[in-house]
């Protein structure tokens, strides 16, 4: 995943890895994804409450963009 992101953004692989780790940490803190205890490290999308998916909800737009 880091290699693809690095190619897309034209940045070094190590920098891409750091960016992705930071973004995943934010998503974990927001309760959107959870880290699995497997090796290599894996994440899965949590089941989100419907209120987050409704367009009239203020929480629909996350303050932290991925890119």
PDB file of C-alpha atoms in Angstrom:
ATOM      1  CA  UNK A   1       0.000   0.000   0.000  1.00  0.00           C
ATOM      2  CA  UNK A   2       2.844   2.367   0.822  1.00  0.00           C
ATOM      3  CA  UNK A   3       4.488   1.686  -2.539  1.00  0.00           C
ATOM      4  CA  UNK A   4       1.313   2.561  -4.446  1.00  0.00           C
ATOM      5  CA  UNK A   5       0.805   5.720  -2.399  1.00  0.00           C
ATOM      6  CA  UNK A   6       4.443   6.740  -2.921  1.00  0.00           C
ATOM      7  CA  UNK A   7       4.139   6.312  -6.684  1.00  0.00           C
ATOM      8  CA  UNK A   8       0.843   8.211  -6.771  1.00  0.00           C
ATOM      9  CA  UNK A   9       2.198  11.163  -4.760  1.00  0.00           C
ATOM     10  CA  UNK A  10       5.740  10.916  -6.173  1.00  0.00           C
ATOM     11  CA  UNK A  11       7.323  10.757  -2.714  1.00  0.00           C
ATOM     12  CA  UNK A  12       9.814   8.331  -1.097  1.00  0.00           C
ATOM     13  CA  UNK A  13       8.368   5.051   0.177  1.00  0.00           C
ATOM     14  CA  UNK A  14       9.440   5.804   3.755  1.00  0.00           C
ATOM     15  CA  UNK A  15       7.555   9.109   3.718  1.00  0.00           C
ATOM     16  CA  UNK A  16       4.480   7.415   2.289  1.00  0.00           C
ATOM     17  CA  UNK A  17       4.594   4.833   5.068  1.00  0.00           C
ATOM     18  CA  UNK A  18       4.713   7.568   7.727  1.00  0.00           C
ATOM     19  CA  UNK A  19       1.777   9.421   6.144  1.00  0.00           C
ATOM     20  CA  UNK A  20      -0.316   6.255   5.990  1.00  0.00           C
ATOM     21  CA  UNK A  21       0.526   5.329   9.576  1.00  0.00           C
ATOM     22  CA  UNK A  22      -0.523   8.803  10.746  1.00  0.00           C
ATOM     23  CA  UNK A  23      -3.805   8.642   8.805  1.00  0.00           C
ATOM     24  CA  UNK A  24      -4.594   5.152  10.094  1.00  0.00           C
ATOM     25  CA  UNK A  25      -3.913   6.261  13.665  1.00  0.00           C
ATOM     26  CA  UNK A  26      -6.414   9.097  13.246  1.00  0.00           C
ATOM     27  CA  UNK A  27      -9.025   6.700  11.826  1.00  0.00           C
ATOM     28  CA  UNK A  28      -8.495   4.343  14.784  1.00  0.00           C
ATOM     29  CA  UNK A  29      -8.922   7.234  17.237  1.00  0.00           C
ATOM     30  CA  UNK A  30     -12.150   8.264  15.503  1.00  0.00           C
ATOM     31  CA  UNK A  31     -13.465   4.708  15.786  1.00  0.00           C
ATOM     32  CA  UNK A  32     -13.770   4.221  12.028  1.00  0.00           C
ATOM     33  CA  UNK A  33     -11.256   1.384  11.703  1.00  0.00           C
ATOM     34  CA  UNK A  34      -9.754  -1.044  14.184  1.00  0.00           C
ATOM     35  CA  UNK A  35      -6.328  -2.597  14.237  1.00  0.00           C
ATOM     36  CA  UNK A  36      -6.250  -6.373  14.214  1.00  0.00           C
ATOM     37  CA  UNK A  37      -3.721  -8.312  16.276  1.00  0.00           C
ATOM     38  CA  UNK A  38      -2.455 -10.236  13.263  1.00  0.00           C
ATOM     39  CA  UNK A  39       0.972 -10.057  11.680  1.00  0.00           C
ATOM     40  CA  UNK A  40       1.585  -8.323   9.360  1.00  0.00           C
ATOM     41  CA  UNK A  41      -0.432  -5.451  10.760  1.00  0.00           C
ATOM     42  CA  UNK A  42      -3.991  -5.398   9.485  1.00  0.00           C
ATOM     43  CA  UNK A  43      -6.914  -3.016   9.849  1.00  0.00           C
ATOM     44  CA  UNK A  44     -10.600  -3.499   9.262  1.00  0.00           C
ATOM     45  CA  UNK A  45     -13.454  -1.075   8.856  1.00  0.00           C
ATOM     46  CA  UNK A  46     -15.757  -1.006  11.851  1.00  0.00           C
ATOM     47  CA  UNK A  47     -19.509  -1.175  11.475  1.00  0.00           C
ATOM     48  CA  UNK A  48     -20.489   2.478  11.462  1.00  0.00           C
ATOM     49  CA  UNK A  49     -23.697   3.804  13.003  1.00  0.00           C
ATOM     50  CA  UNK A  50     -26.279   4.944  10.460  1.00  0.00           C
ATOM     51  CA  UNK A  51     -26.170   8.482  11.828  1.00  0.00           C
ATOM     52  CA  UNK A  52     -22.654   8.893  10.420  1.00  0.00           C
ATOM     53  CA  UNK A  53     -23.821   7.917   6.943  1.00  0.00           C
ATOM     54  CA  UNK A  54     -26.873  10.178   6.728  1.00  0.00           C
ATOM     55  CA  UNK A  55     -26.204  13.310   4.630  1.00  0.00           C
ATOM     56  CA  UNK A  56     -27.903  15.663   7.080  1.00  0.00           C
ATOM     57  CA  UNK A  57     -25.532  14.647   9.846  1.00  0.00           C
ATOM     58  CA  UNK A  58     -22.775  17.114  10.707  1.00  0.00           C
ATOM     59  CA  UNK A  59     -20.502  14.151  11.374  1.00  0.00           C
ATOM     60  CA  UNK A  60     -20.843  13.083   7.740  1.00  0.00           C
ATOM     61  CA  UNK A  61     -17.899  15.257   6.749  1.00  0.00           C
ATOM     62  CA  UNK A  62     -14.737  14.321   8.592  1.00  0.00           C
ATOM     63  CA  UNK A  63     -12.436  17.161   9.546  1.00  0.00           C
ATOM     64  CA  UNK A  64      -9.366  15.127   8.634  1.00  0.00           C
ATOM     65  CA  UNK A  65      -9.042  14.473   4.924  1.00  0.00           C
ATOM     66  CA  UNK A  66      -6.999  11.525   3.738  1.00  0.00           C
ATOM     67  CA  UNK A  67      -5.128  13.415   1.052  1.00  0.00           C
TER      68      UNK A  67
END
